[in-house]
Amino acid sequence: MSQQQTPSPARTLALRYAAQEHKTFINDEWVAVRTASAIPIINPASGEQIGTLPAAGAAEVDMAVDAAQQALSSAERTGAWKPAERSRLLWALADAIEANAAELAELESLDVGKPIANARMVDVPGAAAALRYFAGWAGKIGGETTELSVPGRWHAYTRREPVGVVGQIVPWNYPLMGAACKIAPAIAAGCAVVLKPAEQTSLSTLRLAELIHEVGLPPGMVNIVPGLGPEAGAALVRHPGVAKISFTGSTATGRTILVEAAATMKRVTLELGGKSPVIVFPDADLDAAARAIAMSIFFNSGQTCSAASRLLVHNAVAQPLLERLQSIADGMQMGDPADAATQLGPLVSAEHHARVTAFVEAARQENGRIIGGGDKGFERGYYMAPTIIDEIALDSSAMQQEIFGPVLCVTRFDTADLQAIAALANDTRYGLAAYIWTRDLGTAHGLIPLLKAGTVRVNALGGNDFGMPSGGFKQSGFGRENGRAGVEAYTELKSVTLGY
Ligand code: ADP
């Protein structure tokens, strides 16, 4: 569908939703912000403003944290906030997402610029799946009994208790799924939430708040405060009533948050940037590897923290692999995200587009061999075609910094020494993910322990699952999301010893 054609009913709903007046969602009510600050909502495919967001500040964050605290004390008083009820409501929210899937996908596509096919296939079903996965954890979070050695008769056990009110700060790349992945484990663990979506992409999270109201979550259990990072986000991090911050975003902001959180000794989970290597050995299935690498780095225009952005390829297969990658890149349809055939939309904002382009330009100046790239003549919107940078120095900015765009940097190696290969792979301050392509079990198992990364995948295209903990080594963060670890991150462990 081109922008000239009549929009579908779901698209019309999304456009109308974007243009309506937006407020903060506090204590199950829509509350206008007290300041006049507003944030423009920009459609990245056209650069046009399609709406305005309120910018919540410290006053709204205070109200939201109060509401969350009240929700938890009232739950404690009534004893009605049982695991089965939390589970039921998470499932109900997943059902509500599915019932509104078409509109949510359009909203996500409109706001982030992601291809509608991806929003339909990944973002919306992913959000529902996350809610259902974590719904299953409510009621399965528990402690242990332990036999003590000290003299006496004891009943000793541990309890896992909800950490309390949690502040959750979400980035702009997968807004709906990101919000669901944060809210669901917190609610499963019995916490209350104040969530700040990213200022670039808050629409689907605000729409999610409407669904939260519809399914009947107790007032104050989930509050949504759209706003700017250094204002609403910082207020949340500083607030003494917030027990934990769960943040996903850049390493620079993560570092600021860690420092700020220290003042009140908040628990923190930080899921930060990455510069993840994909290592291809001569015996790899090159067709499968090329498809997986292209998917990893070009999907969502490379705006994925775990994207395989550094290709380390054995000399023997470098040429055929690069040819395959180039052919996939050339064949990718870049265009209007609203078109179901589009595979590559624009980057999220003018600012981000300028940043990504600057990395490629710097690489060109440093004699990197640039394959593909550019805006392919798009006059409006923040488009950038898949780009491969070959023969670029290991210490160049393109190789070392997280670009967060459809840009793959290539290094060739000529050794079978796994230590040397691991040293290349680990030559980064990040440690989020690493990918290996080989048919040799010895190579794979030999390399896995040497890689400094929170996630390692072997011969895998995709493989994301909420059951697997995800998080980073080194400057990619700390703490884990997803899996048991991701739920337990919303609990405090209490040791109880009872003498009898
Ligand atoms: P990016 O630079 O890609 O936008 P950020 O890490 O800055 O990534 O943003 C991720 C999230 O962190 C967004 O919701 C943003 O508003 C928020 N944020 C940015 N700065 C701060 C801050 N100082 N304190 C708290 N949150 C912040």
Short mmCIF file of C-alpha atoms and ligand atoms in Angstrom, two decimals:
data_model
loop_
_atom_site.label_atom_id
_atom_site.label_comp_id
_atom_site.label_asym_id
_atom_site.label_seq_id
_atom_site.Cartn_x
_atom_site.Cartn_y
_atom_site.Cartn_z
CA MET A 1 0.00 0.00 0.00
CA SER A 2 1.47 3.34 -0.92
CA GLN A 3 0.69 6.42 1.12
CA GLN A 4 -1.57 7.67 -1.67
CA GLN A 5 -3.93 4.71 -1.43
CA THR A 6 -6.82 4.61 1.03
CA PRO A 7 -5.49 3.42 4.37
CA SER A 8 -6.84 0.15 5.79
CA PRO A 9 -9.24 0.37 8.75
CA ALA A 10 -6.41 -0.64 11.12
CA ARG A 11 -4.12 2.01 9.65
CA THR A 12 -6.88 4.60 10.02
CA LEU A 13 -7.32 3.62 13.67
CA ALA A 14 -3.57 3.94 14.24
CA LEU A 15 -3.38 7.36 12.56
CA ARG A 16 -6.35 8.56 14.56
CA TYR A 17 -4.84 7.21 17.75
CA ALA A 18 -1.52 8.96 17.07
CA ALA A 19 -3.30 12.29 16.57
CA GLN A 20 -5.50 12.14 19.67
CA GLU A 21 -4.61 13.87 22.91
CA HIS A 22 -2.28 11.72 25.02
CA LYS A 23 -1.90 11.69 28.78
CA THR A 24 -0.06 9.74 31.43
CA PHE A 25 -1.67 6.57 32.81
CA ILE A 26 -1.59 6.74 36.58
CA ASN A 27 -3.71 4.79 39.06
CA ASP A 28 -5.87 3.46 36.23
CA GLU A 29 -6.74 6.97 35.08
CA TRP A 30 -5.60 9.26 32.28
CA VAL A 31 -3.90 12.21 33.87
CA ALA A 32 -2.78 15.35 32.02
CA VAL A 33 0.78 16.49 32.72
CA ARG A 34 1.23 19.65 34.77
CA THR A 35 3.82 21.29 32.57
CA ALA A 36 3.24 22.54 29.06
CA SER A 37 6.11 20.45 27.65
CA ALA A 38 5.25 18.29 24.72
CA ILE A 39 7.14 15.88 22.50
CA PRO A 40 6.36 15.70 18.76
CA ILE A 41 5.51 12.26 17.40
CA ILE A 42 7.25 11.86 14.05
CA ASN A 43 6.53 9.30 11.36
CA PRO A 44 10.06 8.17 10.37
CA ALA A 45 8.87 7.20 6.89
CA SER A 46 7.93 10.79 6.03
CA GLY A 47 9.45 13.01 8.69
CA GLU A 48 5.96 14.40 9.36
CA GLN A 49 4.54 15.08 12.78
CA ILE A 50 1.56 12.82 13.42
CA GLY A 51 0.81 13.71 17.03
CA THR A 52 2.13 15.06 20.29
CA LEU A 53 3.14 13.33 23.50
CA PRO A 54 2.96 14.83 26.94
CA ALA A 55 6.31 15.06 28.68
CA ALA A 56 5.84 13.79 32.21
CA GLY A 57 8.16 15.20 34.84
CA ALA A 58 8.98 14.64 38.49
CA ALA A 59 5.40 15.54 39.57
CA GLU A 60 3.83 12.79 37.45
CA VAL A 61 6.52 10.30 38.44
CA ASP A 62 5.74 11.08 42.12
CA MET A 63 2.05 10.45 41.52
CA ALA A 64 2.74 7.23 39.66
CA VAL A 65 5.09 5.90 42.35
CA ASP A 66 2.53 6.80 45.05
CA ALA A 67 -0.14 4.95 43.09
CA ALA A 68 2.10 1.90 42.75
CA GLN A 69 2.91 1.93 46.47
CA GLN A 70 -0.79 2.23 47.31
CA ALA A 71 -1.57 -0.65 44.96
CA LEU A 72 0.93 -2.90 46.72
CA SER A 73 -0.24 -1.98 50.23
CA SER A 74 -3.83 -2.48 49.29
CA ALA A 75 -2.95 -5.86 47.75
CA GLU A 76 -1.22 -6.79 51.00
CA ARG A 77 -4.22 -5.71 53.07
CA THR A 78 -6.83 -7.53 51.03
CA GLY A 79 -4.71 -10.56 50.22
CA ALA A 80 -6.51 -10.67 46.89
CA TRP A 81 -3.46 -10.23 44.63
CA LYS A 82 -2.77 -13.96 44.42
CA PRO A 83 -0.50 -15.58 41.83
CA ALA A 84 -3.43 -17.14 40.00
CA GLU A 85 -5.05 -13.73 39.66
CA ARG A 86 -1.83 -12.16 38.39
CA SER A 87 -1.48 -14.98 35.91
CA ARG A 88 -5.09 -14.63 34.77
CA LEU A 89 -4.68 -10.91 34.16
CA LEU A 90 -1.43 -11.36 32.21
CA TRP A 91 -3.19 -13.90 30.01
CA ALA A 92 -6.15 -11.54 29.62
CA LEU A 93 -3.78 -8.79 28.53
CA ALA A 94 -2.18 -11.12 25.98
CA ASP A 95 -5.67 -11.94 24.65
CA ALA A 96 -6.48 -8.23 24.47
CA ILE A 97 -3.30 -7.63 22.48
CA GLU A 98 -4.31 -10.34 20.04
CA ALA A 99 -7.82 -8.93 19.75
CA ASN A 100 -6.27 -5.57 18.76
CA ALA A 101 -3.34 -7.01 16.83
CA ALA A 102 -4.03 -5.30 13.52
CA GLU A 103 -4.21 -1.83 15.05
CA LEU A 104 -1.21 -2.38 17.33
CA ALA A 105 0.91 -3.56 14.42
CA GLU A 106 -0.02 -0.45 12.40
CA LEU A 107 0.73 1.76 15.37
CA GLU A 108 4.14 0.16 15.86
CA SER A 109 4.93 0.41 12.16
CA LEU A 110 3.82 4.04 12.01
CA ASP A 111 5.72 5.12 15.10
CA VAL A 112 8.99 3.16 14.70
CA GLY A 113 9.05 2.93 10.92
CA LYS A 114 9.25 -0.85 11.04
CA PRO A 115 7.83 -2.85 8.15
CA ILE A 116 4.22 -3.75 8.87
CA ALA A 117 4.94 -7.41 8.06
CA ASN A 118 7.52 -7.49 10.85
CA ALA A 119 5.26 -5.72 13.32
CA ARG A 120 2.53 -8.28 12.55
CA MET A 121 4.85 -11.26 12.66
CA VAL A 122 7.21 -10.37 15.49
CA ASP A 123 6.35 -7.36 17.65
CA VAL A 124 2.68 -7.95 18.37
CA PRO A 125 2.70 -11.75 18.74
CA GLY A 126 5.97 -11.40 20.67
CA ALA A 127 4.32 -9.08 23.18
CA ALA A 128 1.46 -11.53 23.71
CA ALA A 129 3.87 -14.46 23.99
CA ALA A 130 5.97 -12.65 26.60
CA LEU A 131 2.88 -11.99 28.74
CA ARG A 132 1.84 -15.63 28.53
CA TYR A 133 5.31 -16.94 29.23
CA PHE A 134 5.65 -14.87 32.40
CA ALA A 135 2.03 -15.53 33.41
CA GLY A 136 3.17 -19.11 33.89
CA TRP A 137 5.77 -18.02 36.44
CA ALA A 138 3.29 -16.47 38.87
CA GLY A 139 2.81 -19.15 41.52
CA LYS A 140 6.02 -20.95 40.58
CA ILE A 141 8.38 -18.53 42.30
CA GLY A 142 9.46 -19.93 45.64
CA GLY A 143 12.23 -20.53 48.13
CA GLU A 144 13.97 -23.62 49.52
CA THR A 145 14.15 -25.38 52.85
CA THR A 146 17.63 -26.09 54.18
CA GLU A 147 18.93 -28.42 56.89
CA LEU A 148 21.17 -26.43 59.25
CA SER A 149 24.41 -27.68 60.84
CA VAL A 150 24.46 -25.34 63.82
CA PRO A 151 23.33 -26.95 67.12
CA GLY A 152 19.60 -26.86 67.79
CA ARG A 153 16.35 -27.75 66.10
CA TRP A 154 15.46 -25.51 63.20
CA HIS A 155 13.07 -24.90 60.44
CA ALA A 156 15.13 -22.88 57.95
CA TYR A 157 13.87 -21.72 54.60
CA THR A 158 14.10 -18.94 52.06
CA ARG A 159 11.29 -16.82 50.68
CA ARG A 160 11.25 -14.92 47.43
CA GLU A 161 9.36 -11.69 47.99
CA PRO A 162 8.46 -9.05 45.42
CA VAL A 163 11.05 -6.31 45.40
CA GLY A 164 8.30 -3.64 45.51
CA VAL A 165 7.72 -0.76 43.14
CA VAL A 166 9.85 -1.06 40.03
CA GLY A 167 10.78 1.66 37.57
CA GLN A 168 11.11 0.36 34.03
CA ILE A 169 12.74 2.33 31.24
CA VAL A 170 12.29 1.09 27.70
CA PRO A 171 14.11 1.99 24.45
CA TRP A 172 12.55 2.84 21.10
CA ASN A 173 13.41 -0.19 18.96
CA TYR A 174 10.80 -2.77 20.07
CA PRO A 175 8.41 -0.62 22.10
CA LEU A 176 5.42 -2.93 22.58
CA MET A 177 7.39 -6.13 23.03
CA GLY A 178 9.86 -4.26 25.23
CA ALA A 179 7.08 -3.01 27.48
CA ALA A 180 5.45 -6.46 27.69
CA CYS A 181 8.80 -8.09 28.53
CA LYS A 182 9.30 -5.67 31.40
CA ILE A 183 5.76 -5.52 32.80
CA ALA A 184 5.03 -9.26 32.69
CA PRO A 185 7.83 -10.63 34.93
CA ALA A 186 7.33 -7.78 37.40
CA ILE A 187 3.61 -8.50 37.73
CA ALA A 188 4.25 -12.26 37.86
CA ALA A 189 6.62 -11.66 40.78
CA GLY A 190 4.05 -9.49 42.57
CA CYS A 191 5.61 -6.07 41.99
CA ALA A 192 3.95 -2.84 40.88
CA VAL A 193 5.27 -0.95 37.88
CA VAL A 194 5.97 2.58 36.73
CA LEU A 195 7.11 2.34 33.13
CA LYS A 196 8.59 5.06 30.95
CA PRO A 197 8.48 4.33 27.24
CA ALA A 198 11.02 5.94 24.90
CA GLU A 199 10.12 9.46 23.80
CA GLN A 200 10.51 8.51 20.12
CA THR A 201 8.04 5.62 20.28
CA SER A 202 5.46 5.73 23.08
CA LEU A 203 2.26 5.13 21.14
CA SER A 204 1.88 1.36 21.38
CA THR A 205 2.69 1.46 25.10
CA LEU A 206 -0.02 4.08 25.69
CA ARG A 207 -2.45 1.92 23.73
CA LEU A 208 -1.31 -1.02 25.88
CA ALA A 209 -2.29 1.06 28.93
CA GLU A 210 -5.82 1.25 27.55
CA LEU A 211 -5.84 -2.54 27.32
CA ILE A 212 -4.46 -2.79 30.86
CA HIS A 213 -7.45 -0.73 31.97
CA GLU A 214 -9.85 -2.86 29.90
CA VAL A 215 -8.72 -6.17 31.37
CA GLY A 216 -8.98 -4.73 34.89
CA LEU A 217 -5.54 -4.75 36.43
CA PRO A 218 -5.89 -3.24 39.92
CA PRO A 219 -5.43 0.56 39.84
CA GLY A 220 -1.81 1.60 40.27
CA MET A 221 -0.29 -1.84 39.52
CA VAL A 222 0.95 -0.60 36.15
CA ASN A 223 1.47 3.10 35.49
CA ILE A 224 2.81 4.56 32.23
CA VAL A 225 4.61 7.90 32.19
CA PRO A 226 5.71 9.03 28.74
CA GLY A 227 8.45 11.63 28.86
CA LEU A 228 12.05 12.50 28.24
CA GLY A 229 14.89 10.41 29.61
CA PRO A 230 16.73 13.10 31.55
CA GLU A 231 13.41 14.29 33.06
CA ALA A 232 10.84 11.53 33.62
CA GLY A 233 13.46 8.77 33.39
CA ALA A 234 15.88 10.45 35.76
CA ALA A 235 13.05 11.24 38.23
CA LEU A 236 12.15 7.55 38.29
CA VAL A 237 15.76 6.54 38.90
CA ARG A 238 16.12 9.03 41.76
CA HIS A 239 12.77 8.33 43.42
CA PRO A 240 13.26 6.86 46.92
CA GLY A 241 9.98 4.93 46.61
CA VAL A 242 11.29 2.89 43.67
CA ALA A 243 13.07 -0.27 44.79
CA LYS A 244 14.43 -1.39 41.45
CA ILE A 245 15.17 -0.02 38.02
CA SER A 246 15.04 -2.24 34.99
CA PHE A 247 16.57 -0.43 32.04
CA THR A 248 17.17 -1.34 28.43
CA GLY A 249 19.05 1.14 26.27
CA SER A 250 22.45 2.52 25.50
CA THR A 251 25.55 1.81 27.56
CA ALA A 252 26.06 5.56 28.12
CA THR A 253 22.60 6.01 29.66
CA GLY A 254 22.97 2.74 31.57
CA ARG A 255 26.12 4.10 33.17
CA THR A 256 24.31 7.30 34.24
CA ILE A 257 21.48 5.24 35.69
CA LEU A 258 23.85 2.99 37.61
CA VAL A 259 25.51 6.02 39.21
CA GLU A 260 22.17 7.69 40.04
CA ALA A 261 20.67 4.49 41.42
CA ALA A 262 23.56 4.12 43.85
CA ALA A 263 22.27 7.05 45.93
CA THR A 264 19.23 5.06 47.05
CA MET A 265 20.90 1.66 46.57
CA LYS A 266 18.30 0.54 44.07
CA ARG A 267 18.50 -2.87 42.53
CA VAL A 268 19.29 -2.49 38.83
CA THR A 269 19.03 -4.66 35.79
CA LEU A 270 20.74 -3.12 32.77
CA GLU A 271 20.39 -4.51 29.28
CA LEU A 272 22.72 -2.32 27.23
CA GLY A 273 24.43 -2.08 23.90
CA GLY A 274 26.20 -4.71 21.90
CA LYS A 275 28.68 -5.23 19.10
CA SER A 276 28.08 -8.90 18.67
CA PRO A 277 30.42 -11.02 16.57
CA VAL A 278 29.30 -13.73 14.18
CA ILE A 279 32.13 -16.16 13.51
CA VAL A 280 32.00 -18.19 10.31
CA PHE A 281 34.28 -21.21 9.86
CA PRO A 282 35.20 -22.76 6.50
CA ASP A 283 32.96 -25.79 7.09
CA ALA A 284 29.82 -23.68 7.72
CA ASP A 285 26.62 -23.95 5.71
CA LEU A 286 27.20 -20.66 3.92
CA ASP A 287 23.68 -20.26 2.55
CA ALA A 288 22.17 -20.66 5.99
CA ALA A 289 24.83 -18.49 7.59
CA ALA A 290 24.30 -15.69 5.07
CA ARG A 291 20.53 -15.75 5.60
CA ALA A 292 20.95 -15.69 9.37
CA ILE A 293 23.54 -12.90 9.37
CA ALA A 294 21.47 -10.75 7.03
CA MET A 295 18.41 -11.34 9.17
CA SER A 296 20.29 -10.48 12.32
CA ILE A 297 21.88 -7.24 11.15
CA PHE A 298 19.32 -5.95 8.63
CA PHE A 299 16.07 -6.91 10.38
CA ASN A 300 14.48 -3.84 12.02
CA SER A 301 17.17 -1.88 10.11
CA GLY A 302 19.83 -3.16 12.48
CA GLN A 303 18.14 -1.46 15.43
CA THR A 304 18.42 -4.53 17.63
CA CYS A 305 20.84 -4.73 20.55
CA SER A 306 21.82 -8.33 19.90
CA ALA A 307 22.33 -7.81 16.13
CA ALA A 308 25.34 -9.59 14.64
CA SER A 309 27.17 -6.42 13.66
CA ARG A 310 30.73 -7.79 13.34
CA LEU A 311 31.36 -10.58 10.88
CA LEU A 312 34.53 -12.57 11.56
CA VAL A 313 34.96 -14.88 8.63
CA HIS A 314 37.66 -17.35 7.70
CA ASN A 315 39.57 -16.25 4.60
CA ALA A 316 38.72 -19.47 2.80
CA VAL A 317 35.01 -18.60 2.72
CA ALA A 318 35.07 -14.80 2.99
CA GLN A 319 34.44 -14.15 -0.69
CA PRO A 320 31.54 -16.57 -1.22
CA LEU A 321 29.92 -15.49 2.04
CA LEU A 322 30.19 -11.78 1.19
CA GLU A 323 28.73 -12.45 -2.26
CA ARG A 324 25.76 -14.20 -0.68
CA LEU A 325 25.28 -11.40 1.83
CA GLN A 326 25.47 -8.76 -0.84
CA SER A 327 22.94 -10.57 -2.97
CA ILE A 328 20.49 -10.81 -0.02
CA ALA A 329 21.07 -7.14 0.80
CA ASP A 330 20.50 -6.08 -2.80
CA GLY A 331 17.29 -8.08 -2.94
CA MET A 332 15.77 -6.58 0.21
CA GLN A 333 12.82 -4.36 -0.49
CA MET A 334 13.29 -1.01 1.19
CA GLY A 335 10.32 1.31 1.30
CA ASP A 336 7.10 2.43 2.93
CA PRO A 337 6.74 0.47 6.17
CA ALA A 338 2.97 0.38 5.61
CA ASP A 339 3.47 -1.78 2.51
CA ALA A 340 3.19 -5.49 3.36
CA ALA A 341 6.01 -6.30 0.91
CA THR A 342 8.52 -3.96 2.56
CA GLN A 343 11.42 -5.66 4.31
CA LEU A 344 13.40 -2.62 5.33
CA GLY A 345 11.87 0.59 6.65
CA PRO A 346 13.52 3.85 7.66
CA LEU A 347 15.62 4.35 10.77
CA VAL A 348 13.72 5.68 13.75
CA SER A 349 14.62 9.38 13.61
CA ALA A 350 16.55 12.05 11.72
CA GLU A 351 19.01 12.21 14.61
CA HIS A 352 19.66 8.49 14.55
CA HIS A 353 19.95 8.47 10.77
CA ALA A 354 22.61 11.18 10.97
CA ARG A 355 24.49 9.21 13.61
CA VAL A 356 24.48 5.95 11.61
CA THR A 357 25.46 7.72 8.40
CA ALA A 358 28.36 9.43 10.18
CA PHE A 359 29.80 6.02 11.14
CA VAL A 360 29.74 4.88 7.53
CA GLU A 361 31.31 8.14 6.36
CA ALA A 362 34.05 7.82 8.97
CA ALA A 363 34.71 4.26 7.78
CA ARG A 364 34.95 5.53 4.20
CA GLN A 365 37.51 8.13 5.32
CA GLU A 366 39.45 5.34 7.01
CA ASN A 367 39.62 3.41 3.73
CA GLY A 368 36.97 0.87 4.59
CA ARG A 369 35.47 -0.80 1.52
CA ILE A 370 31.77 0.15 1.59
CA ILE A 371 29.37 -2.21 -0.14
CA GLY A 372 25.77 -1.00 -0.63
CA GLY A 373 24.27 1.59 1.66
CA GLY A 374 22.93 5.07 0.97
CA ASP A 375 19.34 6.28 0.91
CA LYS A 376 18.55 4.83 -2.56
CA GLY A 377 17.00 8.12 -3.62
CA PHE A 378 14.29 8.33 -0.97
CA GLU A 379 13.58 12.01 -0.61
CA ARG A 380 11.55 11.80 2.55
CA GLY A 381 12.04 9.66 5.63
CA TYR A 382 15.17 8.35 7.28
CA TYR A 383 16.05 5.53 4.92
CA MET A 384 19.31 3.67 4.79
CA ALA A 385 20.03 0.62 2.64
CA PRO A 386 21.92 -2.41 4.01
CA THR A 387 25.61 -1.58 4.22
CA ILE A 388 28.64 -3.84 4.48
CA ILE A 389 32.01 -2.39 5.51
CA ASP A 390 34.87 -4.62 4.53
CA GLU A 391 38.57 -4.25 5.23
CA ILE A 392 38.12 -1.83 8.09
CA ALA A 393 40.65 -1.54 10.93
CA LEU A 394 39.87 -3.39 14.15
CA ASP A 395 40.25 -0.23 16.20
CA SER A 396 38.09 1.96 13.91
CA SER A 397 34.95 3.56 15.32
CA ALA A 398 32.70 1.52 13.00
CA MET A 399 34.24 -1.68 14.34
CA GLN A 400 34.25 -0.66 18.01
CA GLN A 401 31.08 1.41 18.53
CA GLU A 402 27.51 0.22 18.49
CA ILE A 403 26.12 1.72 15.25
CA PHE A 404 22.56 0.38 15.67
CA GLY A 405 21.85 0.52 11.97
CA PRO A 406 21.89 -1.92 9.01
CA VAL A 407 25.68 -1.90 8.94
CA LEU A 408 27.83 -5.03 9.01
CA CYS A 409 31.59 -4.67 9.64
CA VAL A 410 33.79 -7.47 8.31
CA THR A 411 37.08 -8.92 9.54
CA ARG A 412 38.78 -11.90 7.95
CA PHE A 413 40.90 -14.42 9.83
CA ASP A 414 43.23 -17.12 8.69
CA THR A 415 43.78 -19.36 11.67
CA ALA A 416 42.24 -22.43 13.29
CA ASP A 417 43.46 -21.40 16.72
CA LEU A 418 40.31 -20.94 18.81
CA GLN A 419 42.08 -18.77 21.38
CA ALA A 420 43.12 -16.35 18.64
CA ILE A 421 39.64 -16.35 17.12
CA ALA A 422 38.07 -15.76 20.53
CA ALA A 423 40.48 -12.88 21.13
CA LEU A 424 39.21 -11.27 17.92
CA ALA A 425 35.60 -11.86 18.92
CA ASN A 426 36.18 -10.47 22.41
CA ASP A 427 37.99 -7.38 21.13
CA THR A 428 35.13 -5.10 22.16
CA ARG A 429 33.91 -3.46 25.34
CA TYR A 430 30.54 -5.15 24.77
CA GLY A 431 29.50 -8.71 25.52
CA LEU A 432 25.86 -9.19 24.65
CA ALA A 433 25.78 -12.02 22.12
CA ALA A 434 28.02 -14.07 19.86
CA TYR A 435 27.14 -16.35 16.97
CA ILE A 436 29.09 -19.31 15.61
CA TRP A 437 28.70 -21.04 12.25
CA THR A 438 30.45 -24.40 11.97
CA ARG A 439 29.48 -28.05 11.45
CA ASP A 440 32.25 -29.19 13.76
CA LEU A 441 31.13 -29.92 17.32
CA GLY A 442 34.68 -29.65 18.64
CA THR A 443 35.04 -26.16 17.19
CA ALA A 444 31.68 -25.04 18.56
CA HIS A 445 32.15 -26.47 22.05
CA GLY A 446 35.75 -25.34 22.14
CA LEU A 447 34.80 -21.77 21.35
CA ILE A 448 31.65 -21.38 23.48
CA PRO A 449 33.46 -21.05 26.85
CA LEU A 450 36.00 -18.64 25.38
CA LEU A 451 33.44 -16.08 24.23
CA LYS A 452 32.67 -13.23 26.62
CA ALA A 453 29.00 -12.89 25.80
CA GLY A 454 25.72 -13.39 27.66
CA THR A 455 24.20 -15.34 24.77
CA VAL A 456 25.91 -17.68 22.32
CA ARG A 457 24.05 -19.23 19.40
CA VAL A 458 25.45 -21.91 17.13
CA ASN A 459 24.10 -22.39 13.59
CA ALA A 460 21.00 -20.51 14.58
CA LEU A 461 18.76 -18.19 12.72
CA GLY A 462 16.65 -16.45 15.36
CA GLY A 463 16.29 -18.64 18.41
CA ASN A 464 15.00 -15.89 20.69
CA ASP A 465 12.87 -17.37 23.42
CA PHE A 466 11.52 -15.85 26.60
CA GLY A 467 12.60 -19.00 28.41
CA MET A 468 16.28 -18.17 27.90
CA PRO A 469 17.90 -15.56 30.15
CA SER A 470 19.34 -12.67 28.20
CA GLY A 471 21.81 -10.03 29.26
CA GLY A 472 25.35 -8.93 28.87
CA PHE A 473 28.90 -9.55 29.94
CA LYS A 474 31.22 -6.53 30.27
CA GLN A 475 29.69 -3.18 29.27
CA SER A 476 26.59 -4.78 27.82
CA GLY A 477 25.05 -4.58 31.26
CA PHE A 478 24.27 -6.69 34.23
CA GLY A 479 21.52 -8.83 35.54
CA ARG A 480 19.41 -10.96 33.26
CA GLU A 481 15.97 -10.68 31.75
CA ASN A 482 13.76 -13.61 30.72
CA GLY A 483 13.74 -17.16 32.01
CA ARG A 484 13.76 -17.94 35.73
CA ALA A 485 16.55 -15.43 36.26
CA GLY A 486 14.42 -12.69 34.71
CA VAL A 487 11.55 -13.29 37.14
CA GLU A 488 13.78 -13.75 40.17
CA ALA A 489 15.35 -10.38 39.33
CA TYR A 490 12.08 -8.85 40.57
CA THR A 491 12.37 -10.53 43.97
CA GLU A 492 14.33 -10.17 47.18
CA LEU A 493 15.59 -13.33 48.83
CA LYS A 494 14.76 -13.59 52.51
CA SER A 495 16.33 -16.22 54.81
CA VAL A 496 14.08 -17.34 57.66
CA THR A 497 15.31 -19.43 60.61
CA LEU A 498 12.81 -20.70 63.14
CA GLY A 499 14.01 -22.45 66.30
CA TYR A 500 11.80 -25.05 67.96
P1 ADP B 1 19.10 6.14 22.70
O1 ADP B 1 20.32 6.98 22.84
O2 ADP B 1 19.23 5.08 21.71
O3 ADP B 1 17.81 6.89 22.61
P2 ADP B 1 18.93 5.75 25.52
O4 ADP B 1 19.67 4.73 26.28
O5 ADP B 1 19.33 7.17 25.76
O6 ADP B 1 19.03 5.31 24.03
O7 ADP B 1 17.37 5.64 25.78
C1 ADP B 1 16.73 4.50 26.29
C2 ADP B 1 15.68 4.93 27.29
O8 ADP B 1 16.35 5.58 28.37
C3 ADP B 1 14.66 5.93 26.77
O9 ADP B 1 13.40 5.63 27.35
C4 ADP B 1 15.19 7.24 27.30
O10 ADP B 1 14.18 8.21 27.47
C5 ADP B 1 15.74 6.82 28.64
N1 ADP B 1 16.76 7.73 29.21
C6 ADP B 1 17.64 8.51 28.55
N2 ADP B 1 18.40 9.22 29.40
C7 ADP B 1 18.00 8.87 30.66
C8 ADP B 1 18.41 9.25 31.98
N3 ADP B 1 19.38 10.12 32.18
N4 ADP B 1 17.79 8.66 33.02
C9 ADP B 1 16.81 7.77 32.83
N5 ADP B 1 16.38 7.39 31.62
C10 ADP B 1 16.96 7.91 30.54
#
